[in-house]
């Protein structure tokens, strides 16, 4: 006899540290929602290329969609689901939005006063869907990009063992913004690192997690030792050769280790007693 649609509330536990939800009275009824702002500045914006995570909590398990366009119904929304389309009480979502200079490099201009809105609707197991949207609003800081790129993850887990006799390994590193990256076997400055990495340098090349992939092959792997590699990146590749002083480079290397192993030997064999 359930004829009620899910009730949506913002999920505080999912929100990126340093940000908070505040009521958004600018939303037109029947929609309701919140604005995401820095904790110390209720009128502030999200830093560009910040992995921003937020979420919803429901009064019953339901599937939820999120869209950048205001649709008239759940079925008309983009097929972009929270939690892979599972029916859950809590859902979270993460994205990373580009800076104004990154947009300009792609010949895209967004007015400085424009806010972003993401629209959420949910549907329960009996097919009851929200009539109105729950709206997450925020803006992206239009000031110059002053933050260093961040390596968020790697295709091989750090400190993983490798096969005995293995001399190289294909690796992808995932960065929070378009960047140029290098690696070295010693901890050097970016310009002194010997090995370039093939990186995604357009804002349109982000993956499903909102990250940018850099591919390389690590060489010279040795057995029985820790094979240490050091990575550094330089952001805003569209300024390469023209405005190098405006680019941000990692001060500290991202250390990545593959553990060399020993061969397996059968030390003894005998029948079961």
PDB file of C-alpha atoms in Angstrom:
ATOM      1  CA  UNK A   1       0.000   0.000   0.000  1.00  0.00           C
ATOM      2  CA  UNK A   2       3.007   2.325  -0.338  1.00  0.00           C
ATOM      3  CA  UNK A   3       1.988   5.327  -2.425  1.00  0.00           C
ATOM      4  CA  UNK A   4       4.492   7.853  -1.038  1.00  0.00           C
ATOM      5  CA  UNK A   5       7.649   8.877  -2.861  1.00  0.00           C
ATOM      6  CA  UNK A   6      11.023   8.851  -1.039  1.00  0.00           C
ATOM      7  CA  UNK A   7      11.877  11.830   1.131  1.00  0.00           C
ATOM      8  CA  UNK A   8      15.305  13.240   0.220  1.00  0.00           C
ATOM      9  CA  UNK A   9      17.651  14.928   2.678  1.00  0.00           C
ATOM     10  CA  UNK A  10      21.335  15.911   2.238  1.00  0.00           C
ATOM     11  CA  UNK A  11      23.786  13.332   3.591  1.00  0.00           C
ATOM     12  CA  UNK A  12      26.262  15.144   5.843  1.00  0.00           C
ATOM     13  CA  UNK A  13      28.577  12.132   6.213  1.00  0.00           C
ATOM     14  CA  UNK A  14      29.250  12.117   2.465  1.00  0.00           C
ATOM     15  CA  UNK A  15      30.238  15.774   2.140  1.00  0.00           C
ATOM     16  CA  UNK A  16      33.880  16.631   1.402  1.00  0.00           C
ATOM     17  CA  UNK A  17      35.749  17.889   4.484  1.00  0.00           C
ATOM     18  CA  UNK A  18      35.871  21.692   4.614  1.00  0.00           C
ATOM     19  CA  UNK A  19      32.416  22.226   3.114  1.00  0.00           C
ATOM     20  CA  UNK A  20      28.886  22.431   4.492  1.00  0.00           C
ATOM     21  CA  UNK A  21      25.280  22.482   3.313  1.00  0.00           C
ATOM     22  CA  UNK A  22      23.174  25.610   3.806  1.00  0.00           C
ATOM     23  CA  UNK A  23      19.497  26.141   2.870  1.00  0.00           C
ATOM     24  CA  UNK A  24      19.073  27.510  -0.652  1.00  0.00           C
ATOM     25  CA  UNK A  25      16.152  29.914  -0.635  1.00  0.00           C
ATOM     26  CA  UNK A  26      16.775  30.876  -4.257  1.00  0.00           C
ATOM     27  CA  UNK A  27      15.344  27.571  -5.527  1.00  0.00           C
ATOM     28  CA  UNK A  28      11.915  27.916  -7.125  1.00  0.00           C
ATOM     29  CA  UNK A  29       9.140  25.758  -5.617  1.00  0.00           C
ATOM     30  CA  UNK A  30       8.163  22.969  -5.718  1.00  0.00           C
ATOM     31  CA  UNK A  31      11.900  22.123  -5.851  1.00  0.00           C
ATOM     32  CA  UNK A  32      13.860  22.250  -2.613  1.00  0.00           C
ATOM     33  CA  UNK A  33      17.555  21.885  -1.890  1.00  0.00           C
ATOM     34  CA  UNK A  34      20.785  23.148  -0.428  1.00  0.00           C
ATOM     35  CA  UNK A  35      23.889  25.017  -1.460  1.00  0.00           C
ATOM     36  CA  UNK A  36      27.383  23.616  -0.915  1.00  0.00           C
ATOM     37  CA  UNK A  37      29.779  26.253   0.436  1.00  0.00           C
ATOM     38  CA  UNK A  38      33.136  26.364   2.292  1.00  0.00           C
ATOM     39  CA  UNK A  39      32.690  26.023   6.052  1.00  0.00           C
ATOM     40  CA  UNK A  40      34.309  29.399   6.719  1.00  0.00           C
ATOM     41  CA  UNK A  41      32.543  31.329   3.932  1.00  0.00           C
ATOM     42  CA  UNK A  42      28.790  30.978   3.313  1.00  0.00           C
ATOM     43  CA  UNK A  43      29.126  33.060   0.131  1.00  0.00           C
ATOM     44  CA  UNK A  44      32.170  31.176  -1.128  1.00  0.00           C
ATOM     45  CA  UNK A  45      32.701  28.786  -3.994  1.00  0.00           C
ATOM     46  CA  UNK A  46      34.236  25.364  -4.501  1.00  0.00           C
ATOM     47  CA  UNK A  47      37.916  25.359  -5.460  1.00  0.00           C
ATOM     48  CA  UNK A  48      38.440  24.238  -9.080  1.00  0.00           C
ATOM     49  CA  UNK A  49      39.379  20.604  -9.634  1.00  0.00           C
ATOM     50  CA  UNK A  50      38.510  19.797  -6.030  1.00  0.00           C
ATOM     51  CA  UNK A  51      37.085  16.259  -5.788  1.00  0.00           C
ATOM     52  CA  UNK A  52      33.733  17.377  -4.364  1.00  0.00           C
ATOM     53  CA  UNK A  53      31.688  14.610  -2.761  1.00  0.00           C
ATOM     54  CA  UNK A  54      28.114  14.952  -1.508  1.00  0.00           C
ATOM     55  CA  UNK A  55      25.092  12.726  -1.078  1.00  0.00           C
ATOM     56  CA  UNK A  56      21.485  12.090  -0.131  1.00  0.00           C
ATOM     57  CA  UNK A  57      19.813  10.090   2.611  1.00  0.00           C
ATOM     58  CA  UNK A  58      16.291   8.678   2.207  1.00  0.00           C
ATOM     59  CA  UNK A  59      13.505   7.445   4.443  1.00  0.00           C
ATOM     60  CA  UNK A  60      13.268   4.222   2.396  1.00  0.00           C
ATOM     61  CA  UNK A  61      15.519   2.322  -0.033  1.00  0.00           C
ATOM     62  CA  UNK A  62      15.320   3.811  -3.518  1.00  0.00           C
ATOM     63  CA  UNK A  63      17.179   4.330  -6.771  1.00  0.00           C
ATOM     64  CA  UNK A  64      18.299   7.901  -7.402  1.00  0.00           C
ATOM     65  CA  UNK A  65      19.295   9.846 -10.520  1.00  0.00           C
ATOM     66  CA  UNK A  66      21.334  13.031 -10.772  1.00  0.00           C
ATOM     67  CA  UNK A  67      21.192  15.433 -13.707  1.00  0.00           C
ATOM     68  CA  UNK A  68      22.672  18.768 -14.731  1.00  0.00           C
ATOM     69  CA  UNK A  69      19.429  19.588 -16.572  1.00  0.00           C
ATOM     70  CA  UNK A  70      16.065  20.149 -14.894  1.00  0.00           C
ATOM     71  CA  UNK A  71      13.723  17.468 -16.256  1.00  0.00           C
ATOM     72  CA  UNK A  72       9.970  17.130 -15.774  1.00  0.00           C
ATOM     73  CA  UNK A  73      10.047  13.628 -14.292  1.00  0.00           C
ATOM     74  CA  UNK A  74      12.321  10.863 -13.030  1.00  0.00           C
ATOM     75  CA  UNK A  75      12.061   8.965 -16.337  1.00  0.00           C
ATOM     76  CA  UNK A  76      13.033  12.045 -18.355  1.00  0.00           C
ATOM     77  CA  UNK A  77      16.224  12.603 -16.387  1.00  0.00           C
ATOM     78  CA  UNK A  78      19.660  11.665 -17.714  1.00  0.00           C
ATOM     79  CA  UNK A  79      20.497   8.030 -16.992  1.00  0.00           C
ATOM     80  CA  UNK A  80      23.141   9.000 -14.463  1.00  0.00           C
ATOM     81  CA  UNK A  81      22.500   7.007 -11.293  1.00  0.00           C
ATOM     82  CA  UNK A  82      23.847   7.240  -7.792  1.00  0.00           C
ATOM     83  CA  UNK A  83      25.406   4.007  -6.502  1.00  0.00           C
ATOM     84  CA  UNK A  84      25.222   2.246  -9.866  1.00  0.00           C
ATOM     85  CA  UNK A  85      21.426   2.181  -9.784  1.00  0.00           C
ATOM     86  CA  UNK A  86      21.110   0.218  -6.519  1.00  0.00           C
ATOM     87  CA  UNK A  87      18.191   0.746  -4.137  1.00  0.00           C
ATOM     88  CA  UNK A  88      19.771   2.105  -0.942  1.00  0.00           C
ATOM     89  CA  UNK A  89      18.991   4.429   1.976  1.00  0.00           C
ATOM     90  CA  UNK A  90      22.170   6.474   1.418  1.00  0.00           C
ATOM     91  CA  UNK A  91      23.773   7.534  -1.835  1.00  0.00           C
ATOM     92  CA  UNK A  92      26.897   9.588  -2.562  1.00  0.00           C
ATOM     93  CA  UNK A  93      28.338  11.190  -5.687  1.00  0.00           C
ATOM     94  CA  UNK A  94      31.698  12.750  -6.526  1.00  0.00           C
ATOM     95  CA  UNK A  95      32.713  15.178  -9.244  1.00  0.00           C
ATOM     96  CA  UNK A  96      35.457  17.644 -10.064  1.00  0.00           C
ATOM     97  CA  UNK A  97      34.753  20.877 -11.957  1.00  0.00           C
ATOM     98  CA  UNK A  98      37.301  22.721 -14.100  1.00  0.00           C
ATOM     99  CA  UNK A  99      38.778  26.156 -13.502  1.00  0.00           C
ATOM    100  CA  UNK A 100      37.922  29.181 -15.630  1.00  0.00           C
ATOM    101  CA  UNK A 101      41.356  29.009 -17.327  1.00  0.00           C
ATOM    102  CA  UNK A 102      40.745  25.352 -18.254  1.00  0.00           C
ATOM    103  CA  UNK A 103      37.395  26.275 -19.773  1.00  0.00           C
ATOM    104  CA  UNK A 104      38.966  29.198 -21.644  1.00  0.00           C
ATOM    105  CA  UNK A 105      41.557  26.827 -23.115  1.00  0.00           C
ATOM    106  CA  UNK A 106      38.636  24.908 -24.658  1.00  0.00           C
ATOM    107  CA  UNK A 107      37.002  28.167 -25.845  1.00  0.00           C
ATOM    108  CA  UNK A 108      34.238  27.848 -23.245  1.00  0.00           C
ATOM    109  CA  UNK A 109      33.181  30.937 -21.285  1.00  0.00           C
ATOM    110  CA  UNK A 110      31.011  30.805 -18.166  1.00  0.00           C
ATOM    111  CA  UNK A 111      29.828  34.077 -16.595  1.00  0.00           C
ATOM    112  CA  UNK A 112      31.484  34.687 -13.243  1.00  0.00           C
ATOM    113  CA  UNK A 113      28.143  35.074 -11.506  1.00  0.00           C
ATOM    114  CA  UNK A 114      26.740  31.743 -12.706  1.00  0.00           C
ATOM    115  CA  UNK A 115      26.039  28.975 -10.215  1.00  0.00           C
ATOM    116  CA  UNK A 116      25.883  25.279 -10.995  1.00  0.00           C
ATOM    117  CA  UNK A 117      22.850  23.184 -10.112  1.00  0.00           C
ATOM    118  CA  UNK A 118      22.490  19.407  -9.983  1.00  0.00           C
ATOM    119  CA  UNK A 119      19.013  17.897  -9.789  1.00  0.00           C
ATOM    120  CA  UNK A 120      18.161  14.699  -7.896  1.00  0.00           C
ATOM    121  CA  UNK A 121      15.051  12.516  -7.981  1.00  0.00           C
ATOM    122  CA  UNK A 122      14.528   9.043  -6.536  1.00  0.00           C
ATOM    123  CA  UNK A 123      12.113   6.168  -7.128  1.00  0.00           C
ATOM    124  CA  UNK A 124      11.206   3.433  -4.652  1.00  0.00           C
ATOM    125  CA  UNK A 125      10.474  -0.244  -5.256  1.00  0.00           C
ATOM    126  CA  UNK A 126       6.782   0.444  -5.883  1.00  0.00           C
ATOM    127  CA  UNK A 127       7.496   2.993  -8.604  1.00  0.00           C
ATOM    128  CA  UNK A 128       6.798   6.104  -6.519  1.00  0.00           C
ATOM    129  CA  UNK A 129       9.104   8.878  -7.760  1.00  0.00           C
ATOM    130  CA  UNK A 130       9.665  12.417  -6.537  1.00  0.00           C
ATOM    131  CA  UNK A 131       7.485  14.996  -8.231  1.00  0.00           C
ATOM    132  CA  UNK A 132       9.925  17.796  -7.437  1.00  0.00           C
ATOM    133  CA  UNK A 133      13.719  17.888  -7.568  1.00  0.00           C
ATOM    134  CA  UNK A 134      16.139  18.056  -4.702  1.00  0.00           C
ATOM    135  CA  UNK A 135      18.725  20.563  -5.917  1.00  0.00           C
ATOM    136  CA  UNK A 136      22.413  20.824  -4.991  1.00  0.00           C
ATOM    137  CA  UNK A 137      23.738  24.283  -5.837  1.00  0.00           C
ATOM    138  CA  UNK A 138      27.305  25.595  -5.791  1.00  0.00           C
ATOM    139  CA  UNK A 139      29.673  27.838  -7.673  1.00  0.00           C
ATOM    140  CA  UNK A 140      33.283  27.315  -8.752  1.00  0.00           C
ATOM    141  CA  UNK A 141      35.955  29.795  -7.727  1.00  0.00           C
ATOM    142  CA  UNK A 142      36.802  31.951 -10.754  1.00  0.00           C
ATOM    143  CA  UNK A 143      40.123  33.162  -9.347  1.00  0.00           C
ATOM    144  CA  UNK A 144      43.496  31.905 -10.634  1.00  0.00           C
ATOM    145  CA  UNK A 145      44.372  28.257 -10.044  1.00  0.00           C
ATOM    146  CA  UNK A 146      46.934  28.236  -7.226  1.00  0.00           C
ATOM    147  CA  UNK A 147      46.685  24.604  -6.097  1.00  0.00           C
ATOM    148  CA  UNK A 148      49.079  21.808  -6.998  1.00  0.00           C
ATOM    149  CA  UNK A 149      47.787  18.772  -8.917  1.00  0.00           C
ATOM    150  CA  UNK A 150      47.009  15.713  -6.803  1.00  0.00           C
ATOM    151  CA  UNK A 151      47.629  12.088  -7.761  1.00  0.00           C
ATOM    152  CA  UNK A 152      44.482  10.459  -6.412  1.00  0.00           C
ATOM    153  CA  UNK A 153      45.071   6.787  -7.250  1.00  0.00           C
ATOM    154  CA  UNK A 154      47.022   4.300  -9.365  1.00  0.00           C
ATOM    155  CA  UNK A 155      46.002   1.298 -11.484  1.00  0.00           C
ATOM    156  CA  UNK A 156      48.330  -0.930  -9.403  1.00  0.00           C
ATOM    157  CA  UNK A 157      48.052  -0.616  -5.650  1.00  0.00           C
ATOM    158  CA  UNK A 158      51.035   1.028  -4.009  1.00  0.00           C
ATOM    159  CA  UNK A 159      53.453  -1.406  -2.297  1.00  0.00           C
ATOM    160  CA  UNK A 160      52.140  -4.398  -4.255  1.00  0.00           C
ATOM    161  CA  UNK A 161      54.475  -7.358  -4.962  1.00  0.00           C
ATOM    162  CA  UNK A 162      55.409  -8.213  -8.535  1.00  0.00           C
ATOM    163  CA  UNK A 163      56.232 -11.521 -10.190  1.00  0.00           C
ATOM    164  CA  UNK A 164      59.739 -12.894  -9.823  1.00  0.00           C
ATOM    165  CA  UNK A 165      61.762 -11.962 -12.887  1.00  0.00           C
ATOM    166  CA  UNK A 166      59.428  -9.145 -13.927  1.00  0.00           C
ATOM    167  CA  UNK A 167      61.408  -6.220 -15.341  1.00  0.00           C
ATOM    168  CA  UNK A 168      58.688  -3.697 -16.262  1.00  0.00           C
ATOM    169  CA  UNK A 169      55.078  -2.827 -15.453  1.00  0.00           C
ATOM    170  CA  UNK A 170      52.416  -0.764 -17.200  1.00  0.00           C
ATOM    171  CA  UNK A 171      50.940   1.793 -14.825  1.00  0.00           C
ATOM    172  CA  UNK A 172      48.244   4.453 -14.926  1.00  0.00           C
ATOM    173  CA  UNK A 173      48.173   7.278 -12.398  1.00  0.00           C
ATOM    174  CA  UNK A 174      44.996   9.320 -11.958  1.00  0.00           C
ATOM    175  CA  UNK A 175      45.246  13.068 -11.337  1.00  0.00           C
ATOM    176  CA  UNK A 176      42.521  15.437 -10.137  1.00  0.00           C
ATOM    177  CA  UNK A 177      43.129  17.878 -13.017  1.00  0.00           C
ATOM    178  CA  UNK A 178      44.727  17.917 -16.482  1.00  0.00           C
ATOM    179  CA  UNK A 179      48.493  17.898 -16.018  1.00  0.00           C
ATOM    180  CA  UNK A 180      51.863  16.900 -17.392  1.00  0.00           C
ATOM    181  CA  UNK A 181      53.625  14.321 -15.217  1.00  0.00           C
ATOM    182  CA  UNK A 182      57.073  12.740 -14.934  1.00  0.00           C
ATOM    183  CA  UNK A 183      58.720   9.973 -12.934  1.00  0.00           C
ATOM    184  CA  UNK A 184      62.183   9.110 -11.718  1.00  0.00           C
ATOM    185  CA  UNK A 185      63.837   6.444  -9.587  1.00  0.00           C
ATOM    186  CA  UNK A 186      65.252   9.170  -7.351  1.00  0.00           C
ATOM    187  CA  UNK A 187      63.429  12.032  -5.668  1.00  0.00           C
ATOM    188  CA  UNK A 188      64.202  14.968  -7.979  1.00  0.00           C
ATOM    189  CA  UNK A 189      62.621  18.254  -8.985  1.00  0.00           C
ATOM    190  CA  UNK A 190      60.021  18.062 -11.743  1.00  0.00           C
ATOM    191  CA  UNK A 191      62.312  19.505 -14.442  1.00  0.00           C
ATOM    192  CA  UNK A 192      65.093  17.045 -13.571  1.00  0.00           C
ATOM    193  CA  UNK A 193      62.959  13.898 -13.752  1.00  0.00           C
ATOM    194  CA  UNK A 194      63.967  11.784 -16.739  1.00  0.00           C
ATOM    195  CA  UNK A 195      60.733  10.042 -17.760  1.00  0.00           C
ATOM    196  CA  UNK A 196      57.708  11.747 -19.298  1.00  0.00           C
ATOM    197  CA  UNK A 197      54.216  10.283 -18.919  1.00  0.00           C
ATOM    198  CA  UNK A 198      51.426  10.374 -21.529  1.00  0.00           C
ATOM    199  CA  UNK A 199      48.626  12.309 -19.806  1.00  0.00           C
ATOM    200  CA  UNK A 200      45.100  13.428 -20.602  1.00  0.00           C
ATOM    201  CA  UNK A 201      45.411  17.200 -21.028  1.00  0.00           C
ATOM    202  CA  UNK A 202      41.858  18.214 -22.009  1.00  0.00           C
ATOM    203  CA  UNK A 203      39.085  18.799 -19.485  1.00  0.00           C
ATOM    204  CA  UNK A 204      36.863  16.561 -21.637  1.00  0.00           C
ATOM    205  CA  UNK A 205      39.139  13.538 -21.068  1.00  0.00           C
ATOM    206  CA  UNK A 206      38.128  12.876 -17.459  1.00  0.00           C
ATOM    207  CA  UNK A 207      37.018   9.370 -16.542  1.00  0.00           C
ATOM    208  CA  UNK A 208      33.858   8.318 -14.715  1.00  0.00           C
ATOM    209  CA  UNK A 209      35.435   9.308 -11.370  1.00  0.00           C
ATOM    210  CA  UNK A 210      36.233  12.811 -12.642  1.00  0.00           C
ATOM    211  CA  UNK A 211      39.972  12.064 -12.802  1.00  0.00           C
ATOM    212  CA  UNK A 212      42.563  12.366 -15.574  1.00  0.00           C
ATOM    213  CA  UNK A 213      44.647   9.361 -16.613  1.00  0.00           C
ATOM    214  CA  UNK A 214      48.399   9.352 -17.195  1.00  0.00           C
ATOM    215  CA  UNK A 215      49.939   6.194 -18.676  1.00  0.00           C
ATOM    216  CA  UNK A 216      53.529   5.002 -18.434  1.00  0.00           C
ATOM    217  CA  UNK A 217      55.717   1.893 -18.262  1.00  0.00           C
ATOM    218  CA  UNK A 218      57.944   1.512 -15.209  1.00  0.00           C
ATOM    219  CA  UNK A 219      61.216  -0.126 -16.190  1.00  0.00           C
ATOM    220  CA  UNK A 220      64.266  -1.588 -14.481  1.00  0.00           C
ATOM    221  CA  UNK A 221      62.345  -3.624 -11.897  1.00  0.00           C
ATOM    222  CA  UNK A 222      64.524  -5.852  -9.723  1.00  0.00           C
ATOM    223  CA  UNK A 223      63.850  -8.944  -7.639  1.00  0.00           C
ATOM    224  CA  UNK A 224      64.156  -9.129  -3.827  1.00  0.00           C
ATOM    225  CA  UNK A 225      64.146  -5.326  -3.313  1.00  0.00           C
ATOM    226  CA  UNK A 226      61.671  -2.479  -3.055  1.00  0.00           C
ATOM    227  CA  UNK A 227      61.476  -0.735  -6.431  1.00  0.00           C
ATOM    228  CA  UNK A 228      60.789   2.908  -5.568  1.00  0.00           C
ATOM    229  CA  UNK A 229      59.524   5.461  -8.090  1.00  0.00           C
ATOM    230  CA  UNK A 230      58.822   9.164  -7.611  1.00  0.00           C
ATOM    231  CA  UNK A 231      56.143  11.108  -9.492  1.00  0.00           C
ATOM    232  CA  UNK A 232      55.547  14.832  -9.904  1.00  0.00           C
ATOM    233  CA  UNK A 233      53.034  16.736 -12.019  1.00  0.00           C
ATOM    234  CA  UNK A 234      52.619  20.246 -13.407  1.00  0.00           C
ATOM    235  CA  UNK A 235      49.087  21.543 -13.986  1.00  0.00           C
ATOM    236  CA  UNK A 236      47.494  23.755 -16.668  1.00  0.00           C
ATOM    237  CA  UNK A 237      49.204  22.107 -19.667  1.00  0.00           C
ATOM    238  CA  UNK A 238      47.508  24.618 -21.999  1.00  0.00           C
ATOM    239  CA  UNK A 239      50.052  27.196 -20.725  1.00  0.00           C
ATOM    240  CA  UNK A 240      53.053  25.047 -21.726  1.00  0.00           C
ATOM    241  CA  UNK A 241      55.777  27.233 -23.212  1.00  0.00           C
ATOM    242  CA  UNK A 242      53.776  30.446 -22.837  1.00  0.00           C
ATOM    243  CA  UNK A 243      53.001  31.046 -19.161  1.00  0.00           C
ATOM    244  CA  UNK A 244      55.116  28.589 -17.185  1.00  0.00           C
ATOM    245  CA  UNK A 245      55.144  30.897 -14.146  1.00  0.00           C
ATOM    246  CA  UNK A 246      51.371  30.524 -13.863  1.00  0.00           C
ATOM    247  CA  UNK A 247      51.577  26.754 -13.523  1.00  0.00           C
ATOM    248  CA  UNK A 248      51.630  24.790 -10.266  1.00  0.00           C
ATOM    249  CA  UNK A 249      54.119  21.959  -9.741  1.00  0.00           C
ATOM    250  CA  UNK A 250      54.216  19.420  -6.927  1.00  0.00           C
ATOM    251  CA  UNK A 251      56.643  20.361  -4.159  1.00  0.00           C
ATOM    252  CA  UNK A 252      56.585  16.822  -2.771  1.00  0.00           C
ATOM    253  CA  UNK A 253      56.873  13.670  -4.861  1.00  0.00           C
ATOM    254  CA  UNK A 254      54.267  10.940  -4.911  1.00  0.00           C
ATOM    255  CA  UNK A 255      56.256   7.846  -3.906  1.00  0.00           C
ATOM    256  CA  UNK A 256      55.184   4.579  -5.521  1.00  0.00           C
ATOM    257  CA  UNK A 257      56.714   1.198  -4.698  1.00  0.00           C
ATOM    258  CA  UNK A 258      56.600  -2.242  -6.306  1.00  0.00           C
ATOM    259  CA  UNK A 259      58.034  -5.033  -4.175  1.00  0.00           C
ATOM    260  CA  UNK A 260      60.414  -7.459  -5.860  1.00  0.00           C
ATOM    261  CA  UNK A 261      59.863 -11.077  -4.845  1.00  0.00           C
ATOM    262  CA  UNK A 262      61.785 -14.333  -4.556  1.00  0.00           C
ATOM    263  CA  UNK A 263      61.122 -17.488  -6.592  1.00  0.00           C
ATOM    264  CA  UNK A 264      59.073 -20.293  -5.092  1.00  0.00           C
ATOM    265  CA  UNK A 265      60.856 -23.576  -4.435  1.00  0.00           C
ATOM    266  CA  UNK A 266      59.483 -26.932  -3.370  1.00  0.00           C
ATOM    267  CA  UNK A 267      61.681 -27.626  -0.378  1.00  0.00           C
ATOM    268  CA  UNK A 268      60.393 -31.148   0.239  1.00  0.00           C
ATOM    269  CA  UNK A 269      57.789 -33.631  -0.965  1.00  0.00           C
ATOM    270  CA  UNK A 270      56.670 -36.944   0.523  1.00  0.00           C
ATOM    271  CA  UNK A 271      53.592 -39.170   0.661  1.00  0.00           C
ATOM    272  CA  UNK A 272      50.905 -38.490   3.251  1.00  0.00           C
ATOM    273  CA  UNK A 273      51.523 -40.534   6.362  1.00  0.00           C
TER     274      UNK A 273
END
